[in-house]
Amino acid sequence: MGFYQRFPLSFGFQRLRGPDGPASPASGPADRPGGLSGPSWLQPPAPGAAEGRRRRAPRRPGQGVCGPAHWGYVLGGRGRGRDEYEKRYSSAFPPQLRAQMRDLARGMFVFGYDNYMAHAFPQDELNPIHCRGRGPDRGDPSNLNINDVLGNYSLTLVDALDTLAIMGNSSEFQKAVKLVINTVSFDKDSTVQVFEATIRVLGSLLSAHRIITDSKQPFGDMTIKDYDNELLHMAHDLAVRLLPAFENTKTGIPYPRVNLKTGVPPDSNNETCTAGAGSLLVEFGILSRLLGDSTFEWVARRAVKALWSLRSSDTGLLGNVVNIQTGHWVGKQSGLGAGLDSFYEYLLKSYILFGEKEDLEMFNAAYQSIQNYLRRGREACNEGEGDPPLYVNVNMFSGQLMNTWIDSLQAFFPGLQVLIGDVEDAICLHAFYYAIWKRYGALPERYNWQLQAPDVLFYPLRPELVESTYLLYQATKNPFYLHVGMDILQSLEKYTKVKCGYATLHHVIDKSKEDRMESFFLSETCKYLYLLFDEENPVHKSGTRYMFTTEGHIISVDEHLRESPWKEFFSEEGGPDQVGKSGHRPKPQELNVINSSSNCNRVPDERRYALPLKSIYMRQIDQMVGLI
Ligand code: DMJ
């Protein structure tokens, strides 16, 4: 039996023409009956249509009504009534099953965490097949896949802290925090990526610090006896060690890597990816606002503005790799995945946290350019002709298609769309990714939508699809997303569970494995799965406002974080005095620590957009995932 027959995807395709011309030799769903009449994803926005797109505003619930007749025409309805789809997904997900899934998600976390503690701690990561620890690859400094992330600072333990709290495990949270305080040091000869150290370590320390000092203690007693802001001091220490990346750069865009002891390595690369350089503002901004020290926010904001100023004046798009000295784009690919993903995410999340209008303005403009040039397929998710919407990779200057793959990181985007209220589009894009998951029981790192086959085959237990699933469930409360979560949980159990944890899938088709469990599996994948099924969790209960960092760390949105006494200072040339003087490393006692945990109502509340999925969506999703 052919691969596509075993795993039918119900998008209709004919043999497609790639960006370079030749028709694809691949056979597959294109040859199956019931296909659509053409690949609108390959088509650049038509003249006029582009104008139309330019005007496309995020859809709000209630807009864009569609009728079954349209849908039947587009996807070739097979005569099933609405009731059937409603029955399949919209019926309640039984509470017992939900509790079972919640416990399964918790068990998954516990199995990974306990094994890490037993076999790997104090090293950075767990090798779950051989039950060993893993640290930086000192023998091969060029092994960036490892060395960018592993800094010899017990990464997995640090990254997992707030998941312990969210799961209500106060004794283990307290134990873990004390271990971090007593054993983790950043005074290490490790050259790490500034972005990875920021989102995984700095972000987690800040999140845990906020949980400990929250006067409301919504997760149970997560206080630490005699806590003296140690995690915040550690966050500060780490951030100061990252500051050299922002020095001696002509554009203000930081170097991609620093050595935690010695600063930017002499042979450092001048090229960095946009997401790496431009997604530091949330963590650096929180740190600045907690300490009352503008330095960190200033350097991170300067980097965002420098990148923003380099966007194409024609398309408004940014590329994925830039030279930090010349400001020239080395990678001209613009997309939603690797190299750009969290750049967009942090424009919006910085605004949600800090309330700075310029962040929202940049986000809105970026979102519009994305709609204008990256979005292909039909105008609306649920009406009109053409393929379902998809976001492709284009040349930032011309808007021309650059390739025919999307990557698994892009699956975070529906979650971001939920936050801004573009729920309809989010539903469609999420369904596309879920369709791929259904096919492989995982998301291949790159998927070629033209060939309908993976281009890059590994799956390192990434969280993005689960994250979007969780946020869409919060927005719609439709049990469909619980079914998706259950499906994901079960395939993780089936294909990735090994002797001492969960392993990276080396090959999503033959399911061979690699001996690595990345720290984001515990900090994000397990967390979002757990939250999806834990209806009563304080994270999404009314009365609290939490935002997730790009590493899934929760941050309570607080009025205090919106105060920036240095605001006017930022508009002056040059910025704060401290910048460029990396030698200044205040001791903990010099720090002015401000703790506050009051809630704030001024942030967008995704639940405001609650949108029951209509059966028409269910039908589309059903067809996409090939269940019919
Ligand atoms: C995580 O470290 C973060 O989610 C980041 O934003 C993207 N990559 C990984 C997960 O895939």
XYZ file of N, CA and C in Angstrom, residues 4 32 88 144 181 190 201 350 353 386 403 415 430 444 534 536 548 560 567 578 590:
63
model
N 0.781 7.440 0.666
C -0.318 8.393 0.696
C -1.675 7.718 0.837
N -5.361 11.441 -6.455
C -6.571 10.869 -5.888
C -7.789 11.658 -6.323
N -19.213 13.958 16.208
C -17.859 13.430 16.266
C -16.963 14.230 17.229
N 26.998 23.336 17.298
C 26.110 24.395 17.804
C 24.752 23.870 18.244
N 19.256 27.446 43.380
C 19.959 28.501 44.125
C 21.314 27.996 44.631
N 31.389 28.629 29.070
C 30.459 28.062 28.081
C 30.074 29.155 27.089
N 16.640 30.050 30.240
C 17.183 30.175 31.597
C 16.714 31.475 32.256
N 5.376 41.763 24.085
C 5.959 42.924 24.765
C 4.875 43.960 24.994
N 2.594 42.862 27.839
C 3.219 42.997 29.162
C 3.485 44.442 29.548
N -10.359 27.962 -3.925
C -8.920 27.840 -3.742
C -8.587 26.961 -2.554
N 10.588 28.727 -1.538
C 10.641 27.264 -1.477
C 9.235 26.753 -1.186
N -1.579 30.039 17.633
C -1.689 30.493 19.032
C -1.550 31.997 19.135
N -4.110 25.843 12.149
C -3.907 24.765 13.120
C -4.337 23.422 12.514
N 7.148 16.557 11.310
C 8.512 16.606 10.770
C 9.035 18.045 10.833
N -6.413 20.405 32.206
C -6.652 20.773 33.607
C -7.546 22.017 33.654
N -9.396 23.400 35.755
C -9.434 24.288 36.922
C -8.106 24.977 37.195
N 2.381 33.635 28.413
C 3.454 32.663 28.244
C 4.601 33.302 27.471
N 2.481 46.802 37.500
C 3.832 47.268 37.814
C 4.784 47.118 36.616
N 11.275 55.931 30.386
C 10.686 55.982 29.050
C 11.258 57.113 28.177
N 25.044 52.828 31.255
C 25.664 51.526 31.532
C 25.979 50.737 30.272
N 23.468 45.387 45.770
C 23.323 46.686 45.120
C 21.991 46.804 44.408
